[in-house]
PDB file of C-alpha atoms in Angstrom:
ATOM      1  CA  MET A   1     -36.788  -8.583  91.962  1.00 48.00           C
ATOM      2  CA  HIS A   2     -34.182  -8.247  89.256  1.00 48.00           C
ATOM      3  CA  ARG A   3     -33.286 -10.844  86.674  1.00 54.00           C
ATOM      4  CA  ALA A   4     -29.662 -11.336  85.798  1.00 55.00           C
ATOM      5  CA  HIS A   5     -28.155 -11.662  82.381  1.00 57.00           C
ATOM      6  CA  LEU A   6     -24.594 -12.833  82.231  1.00 60.00           C
ATOM      7  CA  LYS A   7     -22.192 -10.955  79.991  1.00 60.00           C
ATOM      8  CA  TRP A   8     -18.563 -11.472  79.181  1.00 60.00           C
ATOM      9  CA  LYS A   9     -16.068  -9.855  76.897  1.00 61.00           C
ATOM     10  CA  LYS A  10     -13.659 -11.778  74.724  1.00 64.00           C
ATOM     11  CA  ILE A  11     -12.267 -14.141  77.316  1.00 66.00           C
ATOM     12  CA  ASP A  12      -8.515 -14.540  77.601  1.00 78.00           C
ATOM     13  CA  SER A  13      -8.759 -17.972  79.210  1.00 83.00           C
ATOM     14  CA  LYS A  14      -8.551 -21.515  77.933  1.00 88.00           C
ATOM     15  CA  PHE A  15     -12.112 -21.859  79.228  1.00 88.00           C
ATOM     16  CA  LYS A  16     -14.556 -20.738  76.549  1.00 88.00           C
ATOM     17  CA  PHE A  17     -18.343 -20.742  76.449  1.00 87.00           C
ATOM     18  CA  ALA A  18     -19.563 -24.222  75.479  1.00 91.00           C
ATOM     19  CA  LYS A  19     -23.310 -24.271  76.129  1.00 90.00           C
ATOM     20  CA  ALA A  20     -26.211 -22.990  78.170  1.00 87.00           C
ATOM     21  CA  THR A  21     -28.804 -25.172  79.843  1.00 84.00           C
ATOM     22  CA  ALA A  22     -31.704 -23.692  81.800  1.00 81.00           C
ATOM     23  CA  ASN A  23     -30.078 -21.003  83.969  1.00 82.00           C
ATOM     24  CA  MET A  24     -26.549 -22.434  83.717  1.00 87.00           C
ATOM     25  CA  PHE A  25     -23.660 -21.544  81.467  1.00 88.00           C
ATOM     26  CA  ILE A  26     -20.910 -24.086  80.916  1.00 91.00           C
ATOM     27  CA  PHE A  27     -17.387 -23.101  79.941  1.00 90.00           C
ATOM     28  CA  SER A  28     -15.024 -25.885  78.898  1.00 90.00           C
ATOM     29  CA  GLU A  29     -11.476 -26.028  77.639  1.00 90.00           C
ATOM     30  CA  ASN A  30     -11.577 -24.391  74.205  1.00 89.00           C
ATOM     31  CA  GLY A  31     -15.398 -24.365  74.321  1.00 88.00           C
ATOM     32  CA  VAL A  32     -15.737 -28.073  73.516  1.00 88.00           C
ATOM     33  CA  VAL A  33     -19.405 -29.114  73.746  1.00 90.00           C
ATOM     34  CA  LYS A  34     -20.124 -32.467  75.424  1.00 86.00           C
ATOM     35  CA  ASP A  35     -23.034 -34.153  77.153  1.00 83.00           C
ATOM     36  CA  SER A  36     -20.971 -34.544  80.330  1.00 81.00           C
ATOM     37  CA  TYR A  37     -17.767 -33.010  81.720  1.00 79.00           C
ATOM     38  CA  THR A  38     -17.167 -35.399  84.620  1.00 76.00           C
ATOM     39  CA  ASP A  39     -13.491 -36.180  84.056  1.00 78.00           C
ATOM     40  CA  GLU A  40     -12.159 -32.829  82.917  1.00 85.00           C
ATOM     41  CA  SER A  41     -11.828 -29.301  84.131  1.00 90.00           C
ATOM     42  CA  MET A  42     -14.774 -27.013  83.462  1.00 92.00           C
ATOM     43  CA  VAL A  43     -16.601 -23.959  84.793  1.00 92.00           C
ATOM     44  CA  LEU A  44     -20.296 -23.734  85.625  1.00 91.00           C
ATOM     45  CA  VAL A  45     -21.892 -20.316  86.070  1.00 91.00           C
ATOM     46  CA  THR A  46     -25.418 -19.678  87.343  1.00 89.00           C
ATOM     47  CA  SER A  47     -27.332 -16.884  89.025  1.00 87.00           C
ATOM     48  CA  VAL A  48     -29.583 -17.138  92.066  1.00 87.00           C
ATOM     49  CA  PRO A  49     -31.428 -14.643  94.254  1.00 87.00           C
ATOM     50  CA  ASN A  50     -29.061 -13.223  96.862  1.00 86.00           C
ATOM     51  CA  ASN A  51     -30.094 -14.268 100.352  1.00 83.00           C
ATOM     52  CA  THR A  52     -29.264 -11.068 102.233  1.00 84.00           C
ATOM     53  CA  THR A  53     -29.690 -12.840 105.597  1.00 88.00           C
ATOM     54  CA  LEU A  54     -26.540 -14.884 104.910  1.00 86.00           C
ATOM     55  CA  SER A  55     -23.007 -13.553 105.171  1.00 90.00           C
ATOM     56  CA  LYS A  56     -20.697 -14.252 102.234  1.00 90.00           C
ATOM     57  CA  ASP A  57     -18.909 -16.832 104.398  1.00 92.00           C
ATOM     58  CA  ASP A  58     -22.203 -18.607 105.159  1.00 92.00           C
ATOM     59  CA  PHE A  59     -23.177 -18.486 101.465  1.00 90.00           C
ATOM     60  CA  LEU A  60     -19.847 -20.100 100.530  1.00 92.00           C
ATOM     61  CA  GLU A  61     -20.243 -22.715 103.271  1.00 93.00           C
ATOM     62  CA  ASN A  62     -23.710 -23.613 101.934  1.00 92.00           C
ATOM     63  CA  LEU A  63     -22.257 -24.167  98.456  1.00 91.00           C
ATOM     64  CA  VAL A  64     -19.452 -26.331  99.853  1.00 93.00           C
ATOM     65  CA  ASN A  65     -22.006 -28.360 101.836  1.00 93.00           C
ATOM     66  CA  GLY A  66     -23.937 -28.897  98.603  1.00 92.00           C
ATOM     67  CA  LEU A  67     -20.836 -30.471  97.047  1.00 90.00           C
ATOM     68  CA  ILE A  68     -20.334 -32.616 100.158  1.00 92.00           C
ATOM     69  CA  GLN A  69     -23.929 -33.849  99.827  1.00 93.00           C
ATOM     70  CA  GLN A  70     -23.031 -34.944  96.262  1.00 90.00           C
ATOM     71  CA  GLY A  71     -20.404 -37.287  97.660  1.00 89.00           C
ATOM     72  CA  MET A  72     -17.318 -35.082  97.793  1.00 90.00           C
ATOM     73  CA  VAL A  73     -15.102 -35.208 100.889  1.00 88.00           C
ATOM     74  CA  LYS A  74     -13.641 -31.814 101.826  1.00 91.00           C
ATOM     75  CA  LYS A  75      -9.880 -32.019 102.431  1.00 93.00           C
ATOM     76  CA  GLU A  76      -8.554 -28.452 102.500  1.00 92.00           C
ATOM     77  CA  VAL A  77      -9.675 -24.861 101.968  1.00 91.00           C
ATOM     78  CA  LYS A  78      -7.113 -22.386 100.617  1.00 92.00           C
ATOM     79  CA  ASN A  79      -6.844 -18.811  99.438  1.00 92.00           C
ATOM     80  CA  ILE A  80     -10.138 -17.359 100.612  1.00 93.00           C
ATOM     81  CA  SER A  81     -10.402 -13.843  99.198  1.00 94.00           C
ATOM     82  CA  LYS A  82     -13.020 -11.151  99.673  1.00 94.00           C
ATOM     83  CA  THR A  83     -11.369  -8.710  97.274  1.00 92.00           C
ATOM     84  CA  SER A  84     -13.935  -7.121  94.978  1.00 92.00           C
ATOM     85  CA  ILE A  85     -14.041  -8.324  91.374  1.00 89.00           C
ATOM     86  CA  ASN A  86     -15.455  -5.833  88.836  1.00 85.00           C
ATOM     87  CA  ASN A  87     -16.917  -3.794  91.731  1.00 87.00           C
ATOM     88  CA  TYR A  88     -19.041  -6.733  92.931  1.00 89.00           C
ATOM     89  CA  ASP A  89     -19.234  -7.866  96.524  1.00 91.00           C
ATOM     90  CA  THR A  90     -17.149 -11.041  96.230  1.00 93.00           C
ATOM     91  CA  ILE A  91     -15.911 -14.127  98.017  1.00 95.00           C
ATOM     92  CA  GLU A  92     -13.629 -16.616  96.332  1.00 95.00           C
ATOM     93  CA  ALA A  93     -12.041 -19.818  97.641  1.00 95.00           C
ATOM     94  CA  GLU A  94     -10.157 -22.897  96.514  1.00 95.00           C
ATOM     95  CA  ILE A  95     -11.493 -26.090  98.071  1.00 95.00           C
ATOM     96  CA  TYR A  96      -9.774 -29.424  97.617  1.00 94.00           C
ATOM     97  CA  PHE A  97     -12.020 -32.487  97.661  1.00 93.00           C
ATOM     98  CA  GLU A  98     -11.688 -36.195  97.261  1.00 90.00           C
ATOM     99  CA  HIS A  99     -14.346 -37.770  95.053  1.00 87.00           C
ATOM    100  CA  LYS A 100     -14.371 -41.437  94.030  1.00 86.00           C
ATOM    101  CA  SER A 101     -10.755 -41.811  95.229  1.00 87.00           C
ATOM    102  CA  LYS A 102      -9.582 -38.871  93.074  1.00 89.00           C
ATOM    103  CA  MET A 103      -8.537 -35.400  94.188  1.00 91.00           C
ATOM    104  CA  LYS A 104     -10.449 -32.471  92.718  1.00 92.00           C
ATOM    105  CA  LEU A 105     -10.247 -28.738  93.164  1.00 93.00           C
ATOM    106  CA  ALA A 106     -13.351 -26.581  93.289  1.00 93.00           C
ATOM    107  CA  CYS A 107     -12.629 -22.910  92.800  1.00 95.00           C
ATOM    108  CA  ILE A 108     -15.834 -21.226  93.962  1.00 95.00           C
ATOM    109  CA  THR A 109     -16.507 -17.541  93.383  1.00 94.00           C
ATOM    110  CA  ILE A 110     -19.632 -15.651  94.420  1.00 93.00           C
ATOM    111  CA  LEU A 111     -20.240 -12.255  92.824  1.00 92.00           C
ATOM    112  CA  ILE A 112     -23.086 -10.233  94.377  1.00 90.00           C
ATOM    113  CA  LYS A 113     -24.929  -7.315  92.805  1.00 86.00           C
ATOM    114  CA  ASN A 114     -28.046  -6.044  94.573  1.00 84.00           C
ATOM    115  CA  ASP A 115     -30.436  -8.998  94.943  1.00 84.00           C
ATOM    116  CA  ILE A 116     -28.585 -11.313  92.527  1.00 86.00           C
ATOM    117  CA  ALA A 117     -25.675 -13.643  93.250  1.00 89.00           C
ATOM    118  CA  LEU A 118     -23.614 -15.080  90.433  1.00 89.00           C
ATOM    119  CA  LEU A 119     -22.136 -18.461  91.393  1.00 91.00           C
ATOM    120  CA  VAL A 120     -19.044 -19.659  89.575  1.00 92.00           C
ATOM    121  CA  TYR A 121     -17.876 -23.231  90.124  1.00 92.00           C
ATOM    122  CA  GLY A 122     -14.550 -24.093  88.519  1.00 93.00           C
ATOM    123  CA  MET A 123     -13.777 -27.797  88.808  1.00 93.00           C
ATOM    124  CA  ALA A 124     -10.259 -29.083  88.145  1.00 92.00           C
ATOM    125  CA  ASN A 125      -8.951 -32.634  88.121  1.00 88.00           C
ATOM    126  CA  SER A 126      -5.259 -31.814  87.591  1.00 86.00           C
ATOM    127  CA  ASN A 127      -2.764 -28.965  87.038  1.00 88.00           C
ATOM    128  CA  TYR A 128      -4.414 -27.099  89.903  1.00 89.00           C
ATOM    129  CA  GLU A 129      -2.238 -23.977  90.019  1.00 88.00           C
ATOM    130  CA  GLU A 130      -2.408 -23.355  86.271  1.00 90.00           C
ATOM    131  CA  THR A 131      -6.118 -24.156  86.128  1.00 91.00           C
ATOM    132  CA  VAL A 132      -6.951 -21.784  89.009  1.00 91.00           C
ATOM    133  CA  GLN A 133      -5.277 -18.975  87.057  1.00 91.00           C
ATOM    134  CA  GLU A 134      -7.387 -19.851  84.001  1.00 90.00           C
ATOM    135  CA  PHE A 135     -10.549 -19.917  86.156  1.00 91.00           C
ATOM    136  CA  LYS A 136      -9.700 -16.459  87.484  1.00 90.00           C
ATOM    137  CA  LYS A 137      -9.117 -15.075  83.988  1.00 88.00           C
ATOM    138  CA  LEU A 138     -12.682 -16.116  83.183  1.00 88.00           C
ATOM    139  CA  THR A 139     -14.254 -15.064  86.487  1.00 87.00           C
ATOM    140  CA  HIS A 140     -12.663 -11.617  86.372  1.00 85.00           C
ATOM    141  CA  GLN A 141     -14.254 -10.930  82.973  1.00 83.00           C
ATOM    142  CA  LEU A 142     -17.853 -11.806  83.909  1.00 81.00           C
ATOM    143  CA  THR A 143     -20.383  -9.044  84.449  1.00 77.00           C
ATOM    144  CA  ILE A 144     -23.995  -9.093  85.589  1.00 72.00           C
ATOM    145  CA  LYS A 145     -26.573  -7.049  83.717  1.00 71.00           C
ATOM    146  CA  LEU A 146     -29.741  -6.621  85.756  1.00 61.00           C
ATOM    147  CA  THR A 147     -33.176  -6.276  84.202  1.00 61.00           C
ATOM    148  CA  HIS A 148     -36.641  -6.078  85.719  1.00 52.00           C
TER     149      HIS A 148
END
């Protein structure tokens, strides 16, 4: 089994690295460090073992169901793409949710390399179109370095 190390070049996005906790990396607007990012847009990146018995669509559906279990109500799924990013097997989707009477956008990207899956959750509370573009600037600059 490989271990994944996340790498990124100088990121041309308003989302900058803020902090790492356990196996999660948090990117916030301008890299602002906070205890909680509940009411603002942010990106969470983590790696997990790739379950090769699941299709990319099933993997994405499992992640969406996880958000539903946290109290989000799925409203609409848009722009599902399976176009490779940085030569990784990829699926990316924009999912609109309602949470506590507010609309939110989750831009979920899964990048797969061998037995590792990199999960990228971009959460936006407003300015969805602009924020999705900023999420993609970040996502398209991430790389996975595998070690044993």
